[in-house]
mmCIF file of C-alpha atoms in Angstrom:
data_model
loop_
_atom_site.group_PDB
_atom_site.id
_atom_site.type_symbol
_atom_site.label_atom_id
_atom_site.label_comp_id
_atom_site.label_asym_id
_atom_site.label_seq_id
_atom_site.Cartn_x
_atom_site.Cartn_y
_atom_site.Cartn_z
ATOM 1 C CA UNK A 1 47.447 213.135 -14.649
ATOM 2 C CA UNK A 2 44.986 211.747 -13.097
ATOM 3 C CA UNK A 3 42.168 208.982 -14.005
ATOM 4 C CA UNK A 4 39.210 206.410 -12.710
ATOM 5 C CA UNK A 5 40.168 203.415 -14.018
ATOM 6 C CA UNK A 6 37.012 201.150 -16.090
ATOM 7 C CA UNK A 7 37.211 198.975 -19.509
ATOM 8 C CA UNK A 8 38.890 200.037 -22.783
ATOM 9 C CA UNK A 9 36.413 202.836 -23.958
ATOM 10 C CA UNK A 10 35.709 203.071 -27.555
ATOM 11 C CA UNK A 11 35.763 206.739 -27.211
ATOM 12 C CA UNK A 12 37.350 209.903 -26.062
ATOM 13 C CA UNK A 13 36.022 212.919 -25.115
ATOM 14 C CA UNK A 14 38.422 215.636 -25.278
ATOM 15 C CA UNK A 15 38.130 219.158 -23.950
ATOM 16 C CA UNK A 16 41.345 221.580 -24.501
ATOM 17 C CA UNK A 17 41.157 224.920 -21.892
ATOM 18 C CA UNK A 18 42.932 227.427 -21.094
ATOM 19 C CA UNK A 19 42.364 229.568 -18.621
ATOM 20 C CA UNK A 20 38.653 229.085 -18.990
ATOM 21 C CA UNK A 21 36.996 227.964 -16.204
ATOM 22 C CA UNK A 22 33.661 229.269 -16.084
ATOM 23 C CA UNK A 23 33.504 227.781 -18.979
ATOM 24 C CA UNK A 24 34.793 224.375 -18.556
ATOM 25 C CA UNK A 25 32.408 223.967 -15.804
ATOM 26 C CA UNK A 26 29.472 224.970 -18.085
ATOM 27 C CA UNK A 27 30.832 222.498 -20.706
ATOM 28 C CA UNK A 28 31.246 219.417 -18.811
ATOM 29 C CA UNK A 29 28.125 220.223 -16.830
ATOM 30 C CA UNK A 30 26.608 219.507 -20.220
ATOM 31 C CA UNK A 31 28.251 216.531 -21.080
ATOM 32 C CA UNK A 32 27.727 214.859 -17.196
ATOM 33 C CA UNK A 33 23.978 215.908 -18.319
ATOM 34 C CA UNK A 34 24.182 213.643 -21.240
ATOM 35 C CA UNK A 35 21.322 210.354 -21.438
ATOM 36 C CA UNK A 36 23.498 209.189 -24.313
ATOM 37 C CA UNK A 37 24.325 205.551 -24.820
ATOM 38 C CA UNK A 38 27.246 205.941 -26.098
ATOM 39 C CA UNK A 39 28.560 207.700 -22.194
ATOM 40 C CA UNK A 40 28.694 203.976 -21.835
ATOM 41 C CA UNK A 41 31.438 203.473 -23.660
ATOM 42 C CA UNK A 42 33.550 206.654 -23.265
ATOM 43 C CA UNK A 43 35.920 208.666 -21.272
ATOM 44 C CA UNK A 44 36.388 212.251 -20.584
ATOM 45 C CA UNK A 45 40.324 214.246 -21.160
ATOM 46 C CA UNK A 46 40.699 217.558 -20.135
ATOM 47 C CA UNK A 47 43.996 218.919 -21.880
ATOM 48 C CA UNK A 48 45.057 222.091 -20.102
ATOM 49 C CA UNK A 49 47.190 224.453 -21.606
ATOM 50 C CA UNK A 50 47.915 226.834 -19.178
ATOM 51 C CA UNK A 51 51.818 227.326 -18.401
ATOM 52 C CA UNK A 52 50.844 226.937 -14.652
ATOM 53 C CA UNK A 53 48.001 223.762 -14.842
ATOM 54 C CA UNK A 54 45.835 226.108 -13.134
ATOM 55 C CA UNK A 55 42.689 223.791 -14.240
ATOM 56 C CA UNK A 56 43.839 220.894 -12.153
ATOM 57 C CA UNK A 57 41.952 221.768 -9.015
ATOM 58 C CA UNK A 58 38.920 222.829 -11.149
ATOM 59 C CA UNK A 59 39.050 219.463 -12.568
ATOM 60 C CA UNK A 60 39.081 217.396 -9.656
ATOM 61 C CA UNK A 61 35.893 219.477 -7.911
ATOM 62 C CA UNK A 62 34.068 218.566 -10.894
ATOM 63 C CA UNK A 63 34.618 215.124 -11.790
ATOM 64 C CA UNK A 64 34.391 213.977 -8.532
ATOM 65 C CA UNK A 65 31.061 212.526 -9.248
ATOM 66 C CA UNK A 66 31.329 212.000 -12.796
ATOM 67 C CA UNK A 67 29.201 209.315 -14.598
ATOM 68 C CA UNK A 68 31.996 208.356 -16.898
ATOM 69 C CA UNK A 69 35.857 207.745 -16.109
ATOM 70 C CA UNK A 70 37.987 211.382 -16.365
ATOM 71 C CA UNK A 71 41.757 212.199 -17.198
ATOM 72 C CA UNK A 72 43.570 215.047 -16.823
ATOM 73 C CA UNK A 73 46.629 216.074 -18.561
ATOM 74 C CA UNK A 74 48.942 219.530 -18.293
ATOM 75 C CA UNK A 75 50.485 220.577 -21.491
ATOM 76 C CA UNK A 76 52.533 223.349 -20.693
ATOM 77 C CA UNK A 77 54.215 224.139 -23.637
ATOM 78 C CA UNK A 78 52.287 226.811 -25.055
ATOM 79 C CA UNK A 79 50.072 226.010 -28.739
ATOM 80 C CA UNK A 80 46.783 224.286 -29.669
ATOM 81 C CA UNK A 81 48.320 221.782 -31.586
ATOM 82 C CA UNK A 82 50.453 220.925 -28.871
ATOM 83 C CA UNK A 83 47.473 220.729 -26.042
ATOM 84 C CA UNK A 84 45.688 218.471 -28.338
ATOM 85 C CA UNK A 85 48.372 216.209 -29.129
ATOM 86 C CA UNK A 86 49.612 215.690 -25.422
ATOM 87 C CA UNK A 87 45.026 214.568 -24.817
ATOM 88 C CA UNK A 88 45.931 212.032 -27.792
ATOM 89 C CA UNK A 89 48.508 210.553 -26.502
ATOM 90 C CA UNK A 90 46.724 209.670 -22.928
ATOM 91 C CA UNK A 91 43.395 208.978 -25.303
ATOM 92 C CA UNK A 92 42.273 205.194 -25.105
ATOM 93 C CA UNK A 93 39.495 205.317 -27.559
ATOM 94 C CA UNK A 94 39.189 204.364 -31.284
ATOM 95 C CA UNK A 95 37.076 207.660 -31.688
ATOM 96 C CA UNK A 96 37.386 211.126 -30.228
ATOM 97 C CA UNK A 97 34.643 213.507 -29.991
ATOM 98 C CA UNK A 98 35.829 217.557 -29.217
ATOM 99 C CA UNK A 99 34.456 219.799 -27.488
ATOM 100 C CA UNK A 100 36.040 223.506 -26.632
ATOM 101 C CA UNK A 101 35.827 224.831 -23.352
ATOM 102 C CA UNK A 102 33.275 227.199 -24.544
ATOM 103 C CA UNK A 103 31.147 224.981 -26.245
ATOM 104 C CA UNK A 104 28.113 222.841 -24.509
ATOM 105 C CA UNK A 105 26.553 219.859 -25.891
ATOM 106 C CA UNK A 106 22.770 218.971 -26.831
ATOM 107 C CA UNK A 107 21.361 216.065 -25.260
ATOM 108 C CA UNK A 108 21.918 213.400 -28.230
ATOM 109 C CA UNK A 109 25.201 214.841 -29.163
ATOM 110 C CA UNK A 110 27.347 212.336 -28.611
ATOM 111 C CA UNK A 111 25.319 209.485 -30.023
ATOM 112 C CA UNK A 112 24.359 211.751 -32.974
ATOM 113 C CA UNK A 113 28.282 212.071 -33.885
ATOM 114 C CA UNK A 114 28.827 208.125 -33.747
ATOM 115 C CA UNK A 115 25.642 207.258 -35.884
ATOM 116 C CA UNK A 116 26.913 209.848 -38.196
ATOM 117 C CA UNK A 117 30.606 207.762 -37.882
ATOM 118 C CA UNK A 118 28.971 204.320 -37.908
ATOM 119 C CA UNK A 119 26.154 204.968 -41.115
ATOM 120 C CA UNK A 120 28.334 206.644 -43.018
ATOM 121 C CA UNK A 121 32.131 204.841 -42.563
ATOM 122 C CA UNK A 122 32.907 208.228 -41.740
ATOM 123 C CA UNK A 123 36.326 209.467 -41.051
ATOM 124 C CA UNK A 124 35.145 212.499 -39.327
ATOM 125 C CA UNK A 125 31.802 213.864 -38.419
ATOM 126 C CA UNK A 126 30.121 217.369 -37.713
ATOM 127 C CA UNK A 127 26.929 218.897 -36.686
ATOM 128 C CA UNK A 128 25.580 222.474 -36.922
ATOM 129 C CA UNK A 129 27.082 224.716 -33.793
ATOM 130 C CA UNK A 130 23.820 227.206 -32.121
ATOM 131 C CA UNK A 131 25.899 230.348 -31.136
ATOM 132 C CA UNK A 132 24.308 231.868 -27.678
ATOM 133 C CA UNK A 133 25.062 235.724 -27.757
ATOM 134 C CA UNK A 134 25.174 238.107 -24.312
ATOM 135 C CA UNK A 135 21.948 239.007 -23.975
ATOM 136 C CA UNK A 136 23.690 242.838 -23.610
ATOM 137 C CA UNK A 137 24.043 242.067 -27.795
ATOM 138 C CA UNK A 138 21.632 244.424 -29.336
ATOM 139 C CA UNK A 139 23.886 245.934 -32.252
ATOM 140 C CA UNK A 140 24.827 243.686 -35.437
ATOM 141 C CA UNK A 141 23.193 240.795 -33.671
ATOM 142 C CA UNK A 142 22.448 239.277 -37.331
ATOM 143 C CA UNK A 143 25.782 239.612 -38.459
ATOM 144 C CA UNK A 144 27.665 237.907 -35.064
ATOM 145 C CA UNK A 145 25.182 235.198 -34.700
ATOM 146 C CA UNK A 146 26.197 234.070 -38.881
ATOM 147 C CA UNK A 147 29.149 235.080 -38.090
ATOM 148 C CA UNK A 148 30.171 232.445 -34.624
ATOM 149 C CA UNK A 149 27.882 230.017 -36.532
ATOM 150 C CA UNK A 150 28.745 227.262 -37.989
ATOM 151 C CA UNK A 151 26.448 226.701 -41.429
ATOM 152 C CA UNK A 152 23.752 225.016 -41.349
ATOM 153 C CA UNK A 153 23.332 222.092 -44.115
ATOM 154 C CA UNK A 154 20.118 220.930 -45.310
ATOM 155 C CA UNK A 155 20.664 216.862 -46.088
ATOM 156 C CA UNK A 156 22.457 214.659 -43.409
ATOM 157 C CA UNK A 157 25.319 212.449 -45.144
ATOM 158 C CA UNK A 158 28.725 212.425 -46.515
ATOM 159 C CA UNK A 159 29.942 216.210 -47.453
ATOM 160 C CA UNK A 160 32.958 218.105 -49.635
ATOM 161 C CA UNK A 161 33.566 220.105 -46.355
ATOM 162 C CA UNK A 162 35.376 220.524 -43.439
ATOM 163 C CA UNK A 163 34.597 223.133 -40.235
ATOM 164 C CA UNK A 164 36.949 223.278 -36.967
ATOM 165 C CA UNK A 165 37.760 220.661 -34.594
ATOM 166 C CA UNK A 166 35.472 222.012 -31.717
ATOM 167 C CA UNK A 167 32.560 219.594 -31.827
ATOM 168 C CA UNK A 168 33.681 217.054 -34.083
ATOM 169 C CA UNK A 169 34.384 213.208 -33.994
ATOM 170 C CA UNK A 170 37.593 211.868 -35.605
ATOM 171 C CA UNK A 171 38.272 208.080 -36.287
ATOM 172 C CA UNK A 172 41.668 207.982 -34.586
ATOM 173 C CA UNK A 173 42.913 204.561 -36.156
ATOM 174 C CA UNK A 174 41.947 205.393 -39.525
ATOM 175 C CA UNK A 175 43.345 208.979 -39.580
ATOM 176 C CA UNK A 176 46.457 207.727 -37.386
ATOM 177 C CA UNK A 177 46.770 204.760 -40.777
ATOM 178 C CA UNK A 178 47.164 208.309 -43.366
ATOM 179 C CA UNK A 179 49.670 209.912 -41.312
ATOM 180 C CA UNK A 180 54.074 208.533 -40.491
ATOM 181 C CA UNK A 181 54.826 206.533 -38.358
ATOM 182 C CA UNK A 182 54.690 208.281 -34.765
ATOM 183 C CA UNK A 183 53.792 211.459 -36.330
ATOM 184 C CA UNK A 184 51.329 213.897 -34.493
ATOM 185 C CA UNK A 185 47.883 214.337 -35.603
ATOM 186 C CA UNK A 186 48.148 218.008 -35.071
ATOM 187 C CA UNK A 187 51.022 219.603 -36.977
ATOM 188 C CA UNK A 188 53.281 221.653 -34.371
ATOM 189 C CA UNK A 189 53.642 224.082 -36.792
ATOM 190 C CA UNK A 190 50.128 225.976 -36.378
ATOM 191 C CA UNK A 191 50.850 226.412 -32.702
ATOM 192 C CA UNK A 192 51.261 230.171 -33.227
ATOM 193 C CA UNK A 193 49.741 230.452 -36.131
ATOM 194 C CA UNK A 194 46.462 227.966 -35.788
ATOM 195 C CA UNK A 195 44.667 226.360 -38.695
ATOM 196 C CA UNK A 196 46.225 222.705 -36.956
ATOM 197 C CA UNK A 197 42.176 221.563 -37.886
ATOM 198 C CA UNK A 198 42.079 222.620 -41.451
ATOM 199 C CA UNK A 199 45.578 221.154 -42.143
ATOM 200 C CA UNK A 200 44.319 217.542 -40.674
ATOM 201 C CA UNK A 201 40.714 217.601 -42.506
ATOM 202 C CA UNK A 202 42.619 218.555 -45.633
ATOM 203 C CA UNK A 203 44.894 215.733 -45.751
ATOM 204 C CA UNK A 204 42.110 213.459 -44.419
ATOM 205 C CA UNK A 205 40.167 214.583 -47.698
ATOM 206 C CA UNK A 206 43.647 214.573 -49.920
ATOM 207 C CA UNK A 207 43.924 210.725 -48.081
ATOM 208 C CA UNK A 208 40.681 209.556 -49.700
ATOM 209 C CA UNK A 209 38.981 209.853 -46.209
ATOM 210 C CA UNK A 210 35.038 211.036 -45.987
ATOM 211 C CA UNK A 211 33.635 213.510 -43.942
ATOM 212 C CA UNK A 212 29.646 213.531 -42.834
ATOM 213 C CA UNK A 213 27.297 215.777 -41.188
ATOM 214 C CA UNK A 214 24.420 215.367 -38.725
ATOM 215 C CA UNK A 215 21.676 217.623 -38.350
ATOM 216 C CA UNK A 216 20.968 216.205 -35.168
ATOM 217 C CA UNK A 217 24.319 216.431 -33.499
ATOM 218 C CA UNK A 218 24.018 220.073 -31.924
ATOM 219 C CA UNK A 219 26.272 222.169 -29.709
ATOM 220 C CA UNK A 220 25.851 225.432 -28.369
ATOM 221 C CA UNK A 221 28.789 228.149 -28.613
ATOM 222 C CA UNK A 222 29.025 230.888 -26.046
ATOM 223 C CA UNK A 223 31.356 233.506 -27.091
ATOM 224 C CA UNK A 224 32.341 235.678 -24.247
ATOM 225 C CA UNK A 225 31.223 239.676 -24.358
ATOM 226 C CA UNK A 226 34.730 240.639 -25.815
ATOM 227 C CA UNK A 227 34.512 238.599 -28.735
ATOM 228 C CA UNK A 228 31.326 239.487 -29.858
ATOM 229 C CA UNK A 229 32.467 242.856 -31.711
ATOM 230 C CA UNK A 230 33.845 244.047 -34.872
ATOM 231 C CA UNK A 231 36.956 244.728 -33.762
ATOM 232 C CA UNK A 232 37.338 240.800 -33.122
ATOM 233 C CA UNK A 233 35.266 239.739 -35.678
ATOM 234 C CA UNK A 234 36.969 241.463 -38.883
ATOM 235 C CA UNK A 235 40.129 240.757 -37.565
ATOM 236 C CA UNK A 236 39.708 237.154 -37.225
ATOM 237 C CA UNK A 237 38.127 237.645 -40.943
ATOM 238 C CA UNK A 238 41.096 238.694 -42.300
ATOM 239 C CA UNK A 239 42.803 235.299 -41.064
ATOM 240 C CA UNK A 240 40.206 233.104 -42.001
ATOM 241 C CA UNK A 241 40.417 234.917 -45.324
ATOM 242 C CA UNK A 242 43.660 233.826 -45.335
ATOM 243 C CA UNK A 243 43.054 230.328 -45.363
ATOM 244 C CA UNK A 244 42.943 229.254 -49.199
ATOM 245 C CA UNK A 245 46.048 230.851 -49.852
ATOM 246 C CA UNK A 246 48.090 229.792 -47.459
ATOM 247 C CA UNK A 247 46.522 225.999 -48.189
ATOM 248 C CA UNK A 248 47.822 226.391 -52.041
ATOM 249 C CA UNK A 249 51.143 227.713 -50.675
ATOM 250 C CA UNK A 250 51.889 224.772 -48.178
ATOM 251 C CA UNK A 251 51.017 221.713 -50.537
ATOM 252 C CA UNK A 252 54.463 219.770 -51.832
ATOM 253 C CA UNK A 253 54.974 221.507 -54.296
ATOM 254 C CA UNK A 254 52.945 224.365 -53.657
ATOM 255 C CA UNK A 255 50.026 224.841 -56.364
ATOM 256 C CA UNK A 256 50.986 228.715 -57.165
ATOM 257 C CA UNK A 257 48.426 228.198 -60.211
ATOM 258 C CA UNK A 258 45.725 228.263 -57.273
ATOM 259 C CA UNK A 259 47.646 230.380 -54.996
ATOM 260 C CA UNK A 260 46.884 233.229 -57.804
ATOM 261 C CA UNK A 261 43.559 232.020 -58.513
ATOM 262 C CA UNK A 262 42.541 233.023 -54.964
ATOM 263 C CA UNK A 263 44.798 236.168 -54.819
ATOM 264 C CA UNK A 264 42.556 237.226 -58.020
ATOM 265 C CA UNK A 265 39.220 236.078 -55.846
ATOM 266 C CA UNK A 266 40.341 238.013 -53.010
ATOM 267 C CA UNK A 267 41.554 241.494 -55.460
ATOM 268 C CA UNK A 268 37.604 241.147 -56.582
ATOM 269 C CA UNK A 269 36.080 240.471 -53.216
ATOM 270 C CA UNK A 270 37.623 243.062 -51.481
ATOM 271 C CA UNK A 271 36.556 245.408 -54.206
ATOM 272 C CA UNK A 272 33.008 244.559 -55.077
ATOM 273 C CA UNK A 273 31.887 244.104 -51.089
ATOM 274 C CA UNK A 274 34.477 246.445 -49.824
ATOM 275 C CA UNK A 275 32.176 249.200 -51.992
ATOM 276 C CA UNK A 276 28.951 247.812 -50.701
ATOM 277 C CA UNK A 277 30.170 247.820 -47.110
ATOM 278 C CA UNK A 278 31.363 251.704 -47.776
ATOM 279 C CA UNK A 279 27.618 252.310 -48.990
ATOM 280 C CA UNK A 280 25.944 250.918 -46.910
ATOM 281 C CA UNK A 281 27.868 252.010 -44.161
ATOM 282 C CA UNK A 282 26.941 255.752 -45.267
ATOM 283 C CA UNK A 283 23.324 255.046 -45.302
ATOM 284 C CA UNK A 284 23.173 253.860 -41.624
ATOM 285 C CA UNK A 285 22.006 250.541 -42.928
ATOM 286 C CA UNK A 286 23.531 247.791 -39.900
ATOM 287 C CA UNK A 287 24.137 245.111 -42.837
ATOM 288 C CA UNK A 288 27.417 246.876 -43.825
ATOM 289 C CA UNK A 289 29.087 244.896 -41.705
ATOM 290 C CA UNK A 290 28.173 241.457 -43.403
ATOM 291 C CA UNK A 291 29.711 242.911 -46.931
ATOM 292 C CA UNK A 292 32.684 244.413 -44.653
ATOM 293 C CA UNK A 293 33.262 240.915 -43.749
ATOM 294 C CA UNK A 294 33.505 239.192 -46.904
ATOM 295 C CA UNK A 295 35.572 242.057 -47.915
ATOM 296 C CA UNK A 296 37.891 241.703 -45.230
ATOM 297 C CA UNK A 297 38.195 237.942 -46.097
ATOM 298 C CA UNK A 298 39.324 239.083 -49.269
ATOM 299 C CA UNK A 299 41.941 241.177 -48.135
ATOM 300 C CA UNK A 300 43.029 237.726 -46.368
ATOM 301 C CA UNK A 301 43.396 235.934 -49.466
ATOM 302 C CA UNK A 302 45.488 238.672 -50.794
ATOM 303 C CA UNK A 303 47.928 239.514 -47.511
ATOM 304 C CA UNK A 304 48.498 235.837 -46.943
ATOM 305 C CA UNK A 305 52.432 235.774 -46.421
ATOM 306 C CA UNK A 306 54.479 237.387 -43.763
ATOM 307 C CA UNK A 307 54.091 240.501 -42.121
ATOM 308 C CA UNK A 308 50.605 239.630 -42.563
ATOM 309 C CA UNK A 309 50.002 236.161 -41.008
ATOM 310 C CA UNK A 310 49.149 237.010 -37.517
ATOM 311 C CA UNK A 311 50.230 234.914 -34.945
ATOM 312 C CA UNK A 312 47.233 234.684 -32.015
ATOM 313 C CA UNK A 313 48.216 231.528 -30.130
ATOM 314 C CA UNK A 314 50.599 229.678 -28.388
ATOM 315 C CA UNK A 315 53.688 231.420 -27.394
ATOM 316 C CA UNK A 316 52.866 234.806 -29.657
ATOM 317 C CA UNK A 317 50.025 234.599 -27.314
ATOM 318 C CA UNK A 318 51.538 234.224 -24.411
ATOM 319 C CA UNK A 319 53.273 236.944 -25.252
ATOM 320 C CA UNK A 320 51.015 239.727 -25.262
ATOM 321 C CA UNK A 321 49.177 241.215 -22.166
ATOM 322 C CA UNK A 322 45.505 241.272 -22.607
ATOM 323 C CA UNK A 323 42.931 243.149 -20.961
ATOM 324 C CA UNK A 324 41.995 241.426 -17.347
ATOM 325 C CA UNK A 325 38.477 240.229 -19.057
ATOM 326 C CA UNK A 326 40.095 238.957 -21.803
ATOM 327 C CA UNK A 327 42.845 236.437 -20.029
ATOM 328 C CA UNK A 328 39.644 233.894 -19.789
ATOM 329 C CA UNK A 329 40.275 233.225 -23.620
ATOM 330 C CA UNK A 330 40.971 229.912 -24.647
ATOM 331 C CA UNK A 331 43.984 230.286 -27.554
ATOM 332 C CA UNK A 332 41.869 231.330 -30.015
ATOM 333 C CA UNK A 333 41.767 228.696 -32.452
ATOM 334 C CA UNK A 334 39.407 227.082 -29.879
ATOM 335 C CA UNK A 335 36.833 229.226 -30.203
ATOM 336 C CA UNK A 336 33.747 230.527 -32.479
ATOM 337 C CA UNK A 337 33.137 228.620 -35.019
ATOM 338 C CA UNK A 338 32.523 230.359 -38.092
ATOM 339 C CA UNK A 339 31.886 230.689 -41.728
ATOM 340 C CA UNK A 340 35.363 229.563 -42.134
ATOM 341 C CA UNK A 341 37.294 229.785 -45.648
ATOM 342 C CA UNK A 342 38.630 226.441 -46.373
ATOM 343 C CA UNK A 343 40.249 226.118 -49.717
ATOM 344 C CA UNK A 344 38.045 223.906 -52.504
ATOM 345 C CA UNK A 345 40.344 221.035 -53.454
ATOM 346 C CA UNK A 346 42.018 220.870 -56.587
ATOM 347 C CA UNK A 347 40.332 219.297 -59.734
ATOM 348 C CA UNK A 348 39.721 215.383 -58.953
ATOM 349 C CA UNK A 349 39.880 215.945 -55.233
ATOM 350 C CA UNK A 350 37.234 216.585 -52.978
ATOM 351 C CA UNK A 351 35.767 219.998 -52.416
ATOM 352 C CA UNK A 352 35.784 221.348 -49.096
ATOM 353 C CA UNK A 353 33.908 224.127 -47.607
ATOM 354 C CA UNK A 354 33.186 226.838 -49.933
ATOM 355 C CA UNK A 355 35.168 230.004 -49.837
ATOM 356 C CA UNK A 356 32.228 233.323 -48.967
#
């Protein structure tokens, strides 16, 4: 690990990669662009997760003139909940902003994500993610820019929702006050499966915690030519489909009320747009694959246990061999962020995001 050494920071800036490079420079270029004055106040942690720390020399070309103080840490045990535990650990600051590797900030980001923190008591904060397709994107462009998206809400303030921990702030002490004693933000558990995020910002919301958005707070996402088709798309569908169920299934003691609540959503959404994508599909009309999705995400809710939970990160993803373009990939739960299905919280709670 290495580090410049300056005053207690109030926050961390933490970027997980993975065999990204490219785009880590194009992400920290962004944030050593940054006016904010909240930079300030901060550090920067990359957290590499690559078996052989092949972003240490990366790191050191380009933070050698960095306007803010810079740690690195190796995590080489494969698993995003892993790499972002191991940043947390080194982390000095009472807040942590993320960014992913293939993400780039706005000018404003970072100060946008504290006033969102400071105004509303927030215990995490979001802001609307800009996806920028290849340019060599002609087909379904509509449906992959909604889909690597992340929605866009009209009114700034405290929401019932919850997105992915790319681009995000987190008050550290106050989530760190909901969780054990010495236990890890980011339960080990997702490390093949993912979904660490949604487990967190659930209990945050089960906790009492509040969540806000900022309009203003904008990051760019820059999904790589290989992600942006169907193939990749509907497949990752299918898991985010997944989501609800698997939340009713892992609460103590699992809600199996709601568990077959959104097995019955996901028998009817599977039908009704699987038919419209099918339709559509035969009259040449490109939309099919919006209703494909949702249908698709019903499937999810449906196929939710094992053989069916598919394991993309960490060591399942270590694993496999991809395809020499595709070995850039961050583990995948770093990535797009989308129209995510997060489970609506039980009657009393919170709601979170909507299910589509």
């Amino acid at each position: 690990m290495m580090s410049q050494n300056r005053a207690h920071p109030r926050i961390s800036i933490i970027v997980p990669t993975f065999n990204r490079h490219d785009g880590l420079k194009r992400c920290l270029s962004s944030l050593f662009a940054l006016s904010d004055t909240n930079i300030a106040n901060a550090e920067l942690i990359v957290a590499d997760n690559s078996p052989d720390a092949n972003a240490s020399d990366v790191f050191e070309t380009l933070t050698a003139n960095a306007p803010l103080p810079c740690k690195y840490v190796s995590e080489t045990a494969p698993g995003v909940s892993n790499v972002r535990n191991s940043a947390l650990e080194i982390a000095e600051g009472s807040l942590v902003a993320w960014l992913d590797d293939d993400q780039t900030a706005e000018p404003g980001w970072l100060d946008e994500l504290v006033k969102a923190h400071d105004v509303y008591g927030a215990t995490v904060s979001f802001g609307p993610t800009l996806p920028v397709l290849p340019e060599s994107t002609r087909k379904y462009r509509s449906y992959f820019t909604r889909f690597f998206e992340r929605p866009q809400l009209p009114q700034d303030g405290l929401i019932d929702a919850y997105f992915g921990c790319g681009h995000s702030l987190i008050d550290l002490v106050a989530i760190r006050q909901m969780l054990p004693e010495n236990a890890p933000l980011f339960d080990v558990e997702a490390n093949d499966l993912g979904g660490e995020d949604d487990r967190l910002f659930q209990m945050v919301l089960d906790k009492g915690g509040t969540i806000a958005w900022n309009r203003q707070a904008v990051a760019h996402e820059h999904p790589p030519a290989h992600r942006v088709k169907l193939s990749y798309t509907l497949q990752r569908s299918f898991v985010y489909g997944q989501g609800p169920s698997c939340s009713a299934i892992r609460r103590s003691p699992p809600d199996v009320p709601k568990l077959l609540y959104w097995m019955g959503v996901g028998v009817g959404q599977s039908t009704i747009y699987g038919l419209s994508a099918l339709t559509l599909r035969i009259l040449g009309d490109e939309t099919w694959a919006n209703w494909a999705d949702k249908a698709i995400r019903g499937v999810g809710k449906v196929l939710w246990f094992p053989p069916f939970q598919l394991r993309f990160y960490g060591a399942a993803y270590n694993q496999r061999k991809p395809n020499a373009d595709q070995t850039s990939d961050l583990e995948e739960d770093m990535e797009a962020e989308t129209l995510r299905e997060i489970e609506p919280a039980t009657s009393g709670d919170k709601a979170s995001q909507p299910a589509n």
